[in-house]
Short mmCIF file of C-alpha atoms in Angstrom, two decimals:
data_model
loop_
_atom_site.label_atom_id
_atom_site.label_comp_id
_atom_site.label_asym_id
_atom_site.label_seq_id
_atom_site.Cartn_x
_atom_site.Cartn_y
_atom_site.Cartn_z
CA MET A 1 -7.63 15.86 6.87
CA LEU A 2 -8.05 12.23 5.84
CA ARG A 3 -10.84 11.75 8.37
CA TRP A 4 -12.64 14.84 7.02
CA TYR A 5 -12.27 13.53 3.46
CA GLN A 6 -13.62 10.12 4.52
CA MET A 7 -16.66 11.77 6.12
CA LYS A 8 -17.35 13.84 2.99
CA LEU A 9 -16.84 10.79 0.81
CA ALA A 10 -19.36 8.82 2.88
CA SER A 11 -21.97 11.59 2.95
CA ARG A 12 -21.58 13.06 -0.57
CA PRO A 13 -19.48 10.68 -2.68
CA LEU A 14 -20.21 12.11 -6.13
CA LEU A 15 -19.72 15.73 -5.06
CA THR A 16 -16.58 14.93 -3.06
CA GLN A 17 -14.99 12.98 -5.89
CA SER A 18 -15.97 15.64 -8.44
CA VAL A 19 -14.45 18.48 -6.41
CA THR A 20 -11.32 16.44 -5.73
CA THR A 21 -11.02 15.66 -9.44
CA ALA A 22 -11.46 19.33 -10.41
CA VAL A 23 -8.66 20.37 -8.06
CA LEU A 24 -6.31 17.63 -9.25
CA PHE A 25 -7.02 18.25 -12.95
CA ALA A 26 -6.18 21.92 -12.40
CA THR A 27 -3.04 20.91 -10.51
CA GLY A 28 -1.97 18.71 -13.43
CA ASP A 29 -2.32 21.70 -15.76
CA VAL A 30 -0.32 23.95 -13.42
CA MET A 31 2.39 21.28 -13.39
CA ALA A 32 2.33 21.15 -17.20
CA GLN A 33 2.61 24.91 -17.57
CA GLN A 34 5.15 25.53 -14.84
CA ALA A 35 7.29 22.39 -14.68
CA VAL A 36 7.14 21.11 -18.27
CA GLU A 37 6.54 24.17 -20.43
CA LYS A 38 8.19 26.56 -17.96
CA VAL A 39 5.96 29.51 -18.91
CA GLY A 40 6.43 31.29 -15.59
CA VAL A 41 3.79 32.66 -13.26
CA GLU A 42 3.26 35.88 -15.23
CA LYS A 43 2.45 33.97 -18.45
CA HIS A 44 0.42 31.23 -16.80
CA ASN A 45 -2.76 30.60 -18.78
CA LEU A 46 -5.48 30.68 -16.11
CA ALA A 47 -8.22 29.99 -18.66
CA ARG A 48 -6.49 26.76 -19.62
CA THR A 49 -6.24 25.74 -15.95
CA GLY A 50 -9.92 26.63 -15.54
CA ARG A 51 -10.90 24.46 -18.52
CA MET A 52 -9.01 21.54 -17.01
CA ALA A 53 -10.72 22.05 -13.63
CA LEU A 54 -14.12 22.32 -15.30
CA TYR A 55 -13.63 19.13 -17.29
CA GLY A 56 -12.31 17.27 -14.25
CA GLY A 57 -15.11 18.35 -11.93
CA ALA A 58 -18.05 18.37 -14.31
CA VAL A 59 -17.20 15.46 -16.60
CA PHE A 60 -14.44 13.14 -15.43
CA GLY A 61 -15.20 13.09 -11.68
CA PRO A 62 -18.87 12.13 -12.05
CA ALA A 63 -18.19 9.80 -14.99
CA ALA A 64 -15.36 7.92 -13.24
CA THR A 65 -17.33 7.60 -10.01
CA THR A 66 -20.31 6.16 -11.87
CA TRP A 67 -18.11 3.99 -14.09
CA PHE A 68 -16.22 2.35 -11.22
CA LYS A 69 -19.50 1.57 -9.48
CA PHE A 70 -20.83 0.05 -12.72
CA LEU A 71 -17.72 -2.14 -13.13
CA GLN A 72 -17.94 -3.26 -9.49
CA GLN A 73 -21.60 -4.25 -9.83
CA ARG A 74 -21.66 -5.68 -13.36
CA ILE A 75 -18.32 -7.36 -14.05
CA ASN A 76 -17.86 -10.24 -11.67
CA PHE A 77 -16.56 -13.75 -12.25
CA GLN A 78 -15.83 -16.61 -9.88
CA ASN A 79 -12.09 -16.12 -10.38
CA THR A 80 -10.89 -12.80 -8.92
CA ASN A 81 -8.07 -12.44 -11.45
CA VAL A 82 -10.48 -12.95 -14.35
CA THR A 83 -12.74 -10.29 -12.83
CA ILE A 84 -9.85 -7.84 -12.57
CA ALA A 85 -8.67 -8.58 -16.12
CA ALA A 86 -12.21 -8.14 -17.48
CA ARG A 87 -12.63 -4.84 -15.62
CA VAL A 88 -9.29 -3.54 -16.91
CA LEU A 89 -10.10 -4.62 -20.47
CA THR A 90 -13.54 -3.00 -20.31
CA ASP A 91 -12.14 0.13 -18.70
CA GLN A 92 -9.45 0.54 -21.32
CA THR A 93 -11.58 -0.25 -24.37
CA VAL A 94 -14.77 1.55 -23.38
CA PHE A 95 -14.07 4.23 -20.79
CA ALA A 96 -10.51 5.31 -21.61
CA SER A 97 -11.13 5.69 -25.32
CA THR A 98 -14.44 7.49 -24.79
CA ASN A 99 -13.08 9.77 -22.09
CA LEU A 100 -10.08 10.74 -24.20
CA PHE A 101 -12.38 11.52 -27.13
CA CYS A 102 -14.60 13.65 -24.86
CA PHE A 103 -11.61 15.38 -23.28
CA LEU A 104 -9.96 16.42 -26.53
CA SER A 105 -13.28 17.38 -28.16
CA SER A 106 -14.52 19.43 -25.21
CA MET A 107 -11.16 21.19 -24.82
CA ALA A 108 -11.26 22.14 -28.51
CA ILE A 109 -14.81 23.45 -28.18
CA MET A 110 -13.96 25.48 -25.05
CA GLU A 111 -10.89 26.86 -26.83
CA GLY A 112 -12.87 27.75 -29.96
CA THR A 113 -10.89 25.37 -32.17
CA SER A 114 -11.82 22.37 -34.30
CA PRO A 115 -12.55 19.14 -32.40
CA LYS A 116 -11.77 17.18 -35.57
CA ASP A 117 -8.34 18.78 -35.91
CA LYS A 118 -7.61 18.17 -32.22
CA LEU A 119 -8.66 14.53 -32.47
CA ASP A 120 -6.70 14.01 -35.68
CA SER A 121 -3.53 15.45 -34.18
CA ALA A 122 -3.61 14.01 -30.65
CA TYR A 123 -6.10 11.17 -30.10
CA TRP A 124 -4.23 8.11 -31.33
CA THR A 125 -0.89 9.10 -29.77
CA ALA A 126 -2.53 9.88 -26.42
CA LEU A 127 -4.52 6.64 -26.46
CA GLN A 128 -1.35 4.63 -27.08
CA LYS A 129 0.37 6.42 -24.18
CA ASN A 130 -2.73 5.73 -22.07
CA TRP A 131 -2.37 2.01 -22.72
CA MET A 132 1.27 2.13 -21.53
CA LEU A 133 0.25 3.43 -18.11
CA TRP A 134 -3.34 2.81 -17.15
CA PRO A 135 -3.87 -0.97 -17.50
CA ALA A 136 -1.27 -1.61 -14.78
CA VAL A 137 -2.62 1.20 -12.58
CA GLN A 138 -6.18 -0.06 -12.94
CA ALA A 139 -5.22 -3.68 -12.29
CA VAL A 140 -3.73 -2.64 -8.94
CA ASN A 141 -6.62 -0.25 -8.31
CA PHE A 142 -9.29 -2.91 -8.95
CA LYS A 143 -7.44 -5.56 -6.94
CA LEU A 144 -6.34 -3.62 -3.85
CA VAL A 145 -8.34 -0.40 -3.51
CA PRO A 146 -11.87 -0.21 -2.08
CA LEU A 147 -14.47 1.14 -4.51
CA GLU A 148 -14.91 4.46 -2.70
CA HIS A 149 -11.18 5.26 -3.05
CA ARG A 150 -10.62 4.25 -6.67
CA VAL A 151 -11.31 7.69 -8.14
CA LEU A 152 -8.86 9.20 -5.64
CA VAL A 153 -6.15 6.71 -6.68
CA VAL A 154 -6.80 7.54 -10.33
CA ASN A 155 -6.69 11.26 -9.49
CA ILE A 156 -3.33 10.95 -7.76
CA VAL A 157 -1.79 9.06 -10.68
CA SER A 158 -3.54 11.53 -12.95
CA LEU A 159 -1.44 14.40 -11.66
CA GLY A 160 1.25 13.24 -14.07
CA TRP A 161 -1.22 12.01 -16.69
CA ASN A 162 -3.17 15.29 -16.69
CA CYS A 163 0.10 17.17 -16.95
CA TYR A 164 0.74 15.13 -20.12
CA LEU A 165 -2.83 15.60 -21.44
CA SER A 166 -2.71 19.34 -20.83
CA TYR A 167 0.63 19.52 -22.60
CA ILE A 168 -0.51 17.56 -25.69
CA ASN A 169 -3.78 19.45 -25.76
CA SER A 170 -1.91 22.77 -25.85
CA LYS A 171 0.67 21.73 -28.45
CA GLY A 172 0.47 23.68 -31.66
CA LYS A 173 -0.93 26.83 -30.07
#
């Protein structure tokens, strides 16, 4: 399985990472609904899971793949630790905040609710929680993981993170 994934990643990196991201975003939502909210299979909201998969595959997967390549090519210093710190700082101030804004806004639009209300109720809290987790994850990711596997590492950690995002996105419904 890993060899097959490696071949797909080498031949079609953007598509492979986008499909992987869609599957793992959907999995995070299933975890949120079944393990956290305990709605049960019969009350599982498939549309919600579909929205998460769509966002993961169509937005986050391609954006993260492109973003990590940009960071790798554009943020480089003579000192490796300075490079990693600069990449983490840039990732957390530019990409994380923008992605969270896009996530909450697009979910609200797909749900037929107000993006402004969603952002007002969830953005700042979620961004603060993001900063508790992702700087450390990204520091390890940028230091130890080859570029072509960074989105996969983020996706694996994102199983829990997407479970959280799906949960906060659905609060108040």
